[in-house]
Coordinates of C-alpha atoms in Angstrom, one line a residue:
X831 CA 35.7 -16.2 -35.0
X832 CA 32.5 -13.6 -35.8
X833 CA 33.5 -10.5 -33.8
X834 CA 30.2 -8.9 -32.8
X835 CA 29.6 -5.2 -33.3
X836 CA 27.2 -2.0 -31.8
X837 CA 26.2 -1.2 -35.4
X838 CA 22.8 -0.1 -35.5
X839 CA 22.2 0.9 -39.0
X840 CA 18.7 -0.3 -40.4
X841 CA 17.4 -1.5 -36.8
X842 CA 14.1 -0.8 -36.5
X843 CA 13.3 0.6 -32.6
X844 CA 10.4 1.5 -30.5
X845 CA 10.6 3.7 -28.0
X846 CA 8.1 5.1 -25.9
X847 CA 8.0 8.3 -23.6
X848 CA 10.2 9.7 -26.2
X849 CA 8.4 13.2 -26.0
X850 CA 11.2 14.6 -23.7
X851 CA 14.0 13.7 -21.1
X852 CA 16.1 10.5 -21.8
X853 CA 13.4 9.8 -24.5
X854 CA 14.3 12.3 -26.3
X855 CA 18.0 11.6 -25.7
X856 CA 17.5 8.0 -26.9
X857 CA 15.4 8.7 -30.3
X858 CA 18.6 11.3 -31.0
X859 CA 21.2 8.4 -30.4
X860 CA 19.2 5.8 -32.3
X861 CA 19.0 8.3 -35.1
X862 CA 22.7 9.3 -35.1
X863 CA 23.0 5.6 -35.4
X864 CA 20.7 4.7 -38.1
X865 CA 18.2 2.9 -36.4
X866 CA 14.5 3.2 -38.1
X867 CA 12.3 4.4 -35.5
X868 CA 8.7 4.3 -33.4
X869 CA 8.4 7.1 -31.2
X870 CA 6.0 6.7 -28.9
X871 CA 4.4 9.2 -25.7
X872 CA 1.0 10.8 -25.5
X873 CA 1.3 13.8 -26.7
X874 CA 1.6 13.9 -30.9
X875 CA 2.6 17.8 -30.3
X876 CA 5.6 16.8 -28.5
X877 CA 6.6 13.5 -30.4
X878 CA 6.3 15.8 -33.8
X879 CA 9.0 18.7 -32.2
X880 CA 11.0 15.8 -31.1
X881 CA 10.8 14.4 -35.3
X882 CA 11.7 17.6 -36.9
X883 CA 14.8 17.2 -35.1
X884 CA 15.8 14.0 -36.5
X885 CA 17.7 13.3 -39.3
X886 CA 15.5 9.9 -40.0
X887 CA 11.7 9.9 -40.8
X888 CA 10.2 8.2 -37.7
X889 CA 7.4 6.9 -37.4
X890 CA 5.2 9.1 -34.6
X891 CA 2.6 6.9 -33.0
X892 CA 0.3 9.5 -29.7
X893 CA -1.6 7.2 -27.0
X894 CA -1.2 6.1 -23.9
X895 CA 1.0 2.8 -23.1
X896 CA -1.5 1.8 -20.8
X897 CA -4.3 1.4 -22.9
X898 CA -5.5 -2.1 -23.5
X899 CA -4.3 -2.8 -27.0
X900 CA -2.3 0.2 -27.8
X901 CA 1.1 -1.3 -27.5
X902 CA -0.5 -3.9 -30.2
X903 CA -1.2 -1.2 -32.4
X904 CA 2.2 0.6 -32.2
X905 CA 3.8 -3.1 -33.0
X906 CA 1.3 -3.6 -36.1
X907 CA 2.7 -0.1 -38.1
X908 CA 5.8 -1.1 -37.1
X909 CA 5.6 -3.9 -38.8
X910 CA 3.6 -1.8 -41.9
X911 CA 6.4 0.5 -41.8
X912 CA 9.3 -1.2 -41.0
X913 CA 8.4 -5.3 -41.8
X914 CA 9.4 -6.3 -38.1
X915 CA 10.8 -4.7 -34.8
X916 CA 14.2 -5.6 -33.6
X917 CA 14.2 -3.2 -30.0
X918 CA 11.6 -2.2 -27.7
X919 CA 12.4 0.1 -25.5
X920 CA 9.6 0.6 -22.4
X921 CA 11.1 4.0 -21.0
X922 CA 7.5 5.5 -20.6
X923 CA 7.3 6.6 -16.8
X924 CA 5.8 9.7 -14.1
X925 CA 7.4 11.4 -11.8
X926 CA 8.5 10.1 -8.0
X927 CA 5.8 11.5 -6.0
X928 CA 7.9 12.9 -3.0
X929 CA 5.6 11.6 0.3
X930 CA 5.0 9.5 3.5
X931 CA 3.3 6.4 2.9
X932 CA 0.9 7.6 5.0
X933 CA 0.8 11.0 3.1
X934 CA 0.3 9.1 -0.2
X935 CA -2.7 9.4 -2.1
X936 CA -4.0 6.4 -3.3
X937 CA -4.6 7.6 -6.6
X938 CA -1.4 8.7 -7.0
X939 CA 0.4 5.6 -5.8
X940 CA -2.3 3.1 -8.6
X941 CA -1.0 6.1 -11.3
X942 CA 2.6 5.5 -10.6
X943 CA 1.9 1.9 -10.8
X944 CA 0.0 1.6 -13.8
X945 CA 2.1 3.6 -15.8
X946 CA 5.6 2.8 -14.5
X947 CA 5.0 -1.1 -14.3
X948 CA 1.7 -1.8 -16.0
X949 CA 2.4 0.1 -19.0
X950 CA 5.8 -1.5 -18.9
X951 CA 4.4 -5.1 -19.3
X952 CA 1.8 -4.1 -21.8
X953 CA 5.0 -2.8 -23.8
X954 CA 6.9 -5.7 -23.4
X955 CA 4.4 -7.9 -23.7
X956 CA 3.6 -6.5 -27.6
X957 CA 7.2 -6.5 -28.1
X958 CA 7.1 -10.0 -27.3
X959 CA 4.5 -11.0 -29.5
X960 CA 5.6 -9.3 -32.4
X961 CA 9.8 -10.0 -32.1
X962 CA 11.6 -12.3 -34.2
X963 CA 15.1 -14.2 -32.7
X964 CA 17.2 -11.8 -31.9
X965 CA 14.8 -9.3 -30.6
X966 CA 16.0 -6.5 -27.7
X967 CA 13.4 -5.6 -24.9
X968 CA 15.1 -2.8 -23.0
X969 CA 13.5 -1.4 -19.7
X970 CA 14.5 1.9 -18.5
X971 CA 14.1 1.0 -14.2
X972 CA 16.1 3.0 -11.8
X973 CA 18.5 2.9 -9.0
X974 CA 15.6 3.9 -6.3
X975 CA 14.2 -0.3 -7.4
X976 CA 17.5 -0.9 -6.0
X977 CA 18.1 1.5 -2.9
X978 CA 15.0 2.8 -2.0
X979 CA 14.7 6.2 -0.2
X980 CA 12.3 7.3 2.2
X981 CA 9.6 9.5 0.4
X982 CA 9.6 7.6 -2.9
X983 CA 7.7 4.1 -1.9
X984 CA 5.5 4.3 -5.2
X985 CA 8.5 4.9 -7.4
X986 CA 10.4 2.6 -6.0
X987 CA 7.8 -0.6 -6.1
X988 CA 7.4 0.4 -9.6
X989 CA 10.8 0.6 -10.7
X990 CA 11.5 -2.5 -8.7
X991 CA 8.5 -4.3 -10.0
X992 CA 9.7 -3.7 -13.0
X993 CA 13.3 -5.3 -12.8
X994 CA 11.5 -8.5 -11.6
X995 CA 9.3 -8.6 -14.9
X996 CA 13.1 -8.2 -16.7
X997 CA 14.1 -11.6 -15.1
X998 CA 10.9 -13.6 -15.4
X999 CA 10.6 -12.3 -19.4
X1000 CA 13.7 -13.3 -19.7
X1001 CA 13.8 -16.5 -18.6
X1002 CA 10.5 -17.0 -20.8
X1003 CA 11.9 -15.5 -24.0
X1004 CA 15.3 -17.2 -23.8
X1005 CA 14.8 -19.8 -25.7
X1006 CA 13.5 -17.6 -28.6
X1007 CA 16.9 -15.9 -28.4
X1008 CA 15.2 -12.3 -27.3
X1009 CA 17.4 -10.3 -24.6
X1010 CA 15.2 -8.4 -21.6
X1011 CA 17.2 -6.5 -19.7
X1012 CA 17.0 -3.4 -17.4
X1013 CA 19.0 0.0 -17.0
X1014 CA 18.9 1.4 -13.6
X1015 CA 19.2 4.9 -13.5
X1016 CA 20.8 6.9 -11.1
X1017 CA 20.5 10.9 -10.9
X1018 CA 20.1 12.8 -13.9
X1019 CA 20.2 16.5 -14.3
X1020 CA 17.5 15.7 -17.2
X1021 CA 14.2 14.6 -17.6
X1022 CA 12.1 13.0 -14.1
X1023 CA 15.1 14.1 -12.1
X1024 CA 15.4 17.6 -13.4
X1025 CA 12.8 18.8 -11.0
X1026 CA 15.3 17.2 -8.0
X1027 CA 18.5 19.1 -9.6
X1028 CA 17.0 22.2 -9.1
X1029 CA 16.6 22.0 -5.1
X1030 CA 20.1 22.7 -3.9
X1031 CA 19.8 20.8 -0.8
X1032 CA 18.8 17.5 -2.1
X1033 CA 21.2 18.0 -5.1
X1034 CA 24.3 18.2 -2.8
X1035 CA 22.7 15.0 -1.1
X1036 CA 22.9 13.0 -3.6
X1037 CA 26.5 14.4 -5.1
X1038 CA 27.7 13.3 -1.9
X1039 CA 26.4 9.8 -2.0
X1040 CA 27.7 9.0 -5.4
X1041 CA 30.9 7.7 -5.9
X1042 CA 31.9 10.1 -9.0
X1043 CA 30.6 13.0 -6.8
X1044 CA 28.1 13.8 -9.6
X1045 CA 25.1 14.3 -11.1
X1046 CA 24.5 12.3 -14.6
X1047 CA 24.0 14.4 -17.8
X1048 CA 22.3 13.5 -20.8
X1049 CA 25.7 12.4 -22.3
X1050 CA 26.3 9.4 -19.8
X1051 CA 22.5 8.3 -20.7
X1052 CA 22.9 6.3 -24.5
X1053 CA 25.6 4.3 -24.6
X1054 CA 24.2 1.5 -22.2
X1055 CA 20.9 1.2 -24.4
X1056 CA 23.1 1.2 -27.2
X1057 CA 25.1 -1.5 -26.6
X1058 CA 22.0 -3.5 -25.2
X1059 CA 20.1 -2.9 -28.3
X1060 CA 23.4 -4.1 -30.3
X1061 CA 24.6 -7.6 -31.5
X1062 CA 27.4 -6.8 -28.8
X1063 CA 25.2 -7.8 -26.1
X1064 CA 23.6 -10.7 -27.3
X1065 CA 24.6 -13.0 -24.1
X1066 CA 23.7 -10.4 -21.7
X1067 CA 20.1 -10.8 -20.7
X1068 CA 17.7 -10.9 -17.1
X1069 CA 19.8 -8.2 -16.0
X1070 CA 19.5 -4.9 -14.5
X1071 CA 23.0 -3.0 -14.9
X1072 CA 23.1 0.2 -13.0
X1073 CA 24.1 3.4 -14.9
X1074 CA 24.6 5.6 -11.5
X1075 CA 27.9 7.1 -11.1
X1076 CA 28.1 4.5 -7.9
X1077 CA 25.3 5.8 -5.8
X1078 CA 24.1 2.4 -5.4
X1079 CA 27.4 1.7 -3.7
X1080 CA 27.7 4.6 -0.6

């Protein structure tokens, strides 16, 4: 009997808001690993620091995931690069925009939206396109798609949203043997959540209401997209496996 591995040398990658926060995390895990990678975010300044700190040669492609056809074009020098994509990760995303329904602004709820689940799809749907059998489409969602809080509505229909695009992709990709699955995060003390750490009262509010009593750090972040991008996962796919401490539990 085969025994399946998490080696992850030669893979080639895509990941996108990999400028900072758990983007930044994952390019440096991938890397360690020696996976060949896309890094992807709008801002070239950022992707470039995030480069010189590699040990690999990624490839840097600047623009915005929600342009029509961008996704398309990061796939293409993949492919020019690389001759294919194996894993596609669609962790671009903005900030929870802390409000009332009532309070929110329109044009910040179709902002969250478009770029939390719209730009989502237009990744995954380029992934799609361009993936052999085999292929790994990893969607960074979050805990809040599963227990929404009061304040967060945008967040949390975009996150949501986009663990239901997980299930119907991969029930459509199945039978092409390409994996969609979705990590929910809980609280990190990097990246989006950063900004929430650093109120004291809402920090010991979430501590409490997580099992480990804890906030995440940037350590507990990899290994879950690791082992989803790996040939040890290929039988896990349509899911959305939380990587909260237990918050989703209390």
């Amino acid at each position: 009997m085969a025994i399946t591995n998490s080696d992850l040398s030669g893979r080639r990658v895509v990941i996108t808001g990999a400028g900072r926060g758990l983007g930044r995390v994952l390019a440096t895990a991938f890397d360690a690993a020696g996976a060949h990678l896309a890094l992807v975010a709008r801002s070239e300044q950022a992707l470039t620091k995030v480069a010189s700190s590699l040990s690999g040669d990624p490839l840097i492609c600047a623009g915005d995931v929600r342009a029509d056809g961008f996704n398309e074009t990061v796939a293409d020098q993949m492919i020019e690069r690389f001759g294919g994509i194996d894993v596609w990760i669609c962790n671009a995303g903005v900030s929870p925009e802390v409000a009332a329904v009532e309070q929110t602004d329109p044009a910040v709820w179709r902002d969250i939206i478009d770029v939390n689940l719209t730009g989502t799809f237009l990744g995954a749907r380029a992934a799609a396109k361009a993936m052999d059998a085999g292929g790994r489409i990893i969607v960074t969602g979050s805990v809040v798609g599963i227990r929404p809080r009061g304040g967060l509505a945008a967040y949390a229909a975009s996150k949501s949203g986009s663990h239901a695009l997980v299930q119907a992709m991969a029930q459509e990709l199945g039978p092409r043997q390409i994996t969609v699955n979705a990590v929910a995060l809980g609280w990190f003390d990097t990246g989006l959540g950063a900004h929430w750490h650093r109120d004291s009262e809402r920090e010991d509010d979430i501590a409490q209401h997580t099992a480990l009593g804890r906030w995440g750090t940037p350590e507990d972040l990899p290994g879950i997209y690791l082992f989803l991008a790996s040939a040890a996962s290929a039988y896990v796919t349509g899911s959305t496996i939380a990587v909260d401490g237990g918050y989703s539990l209390l």
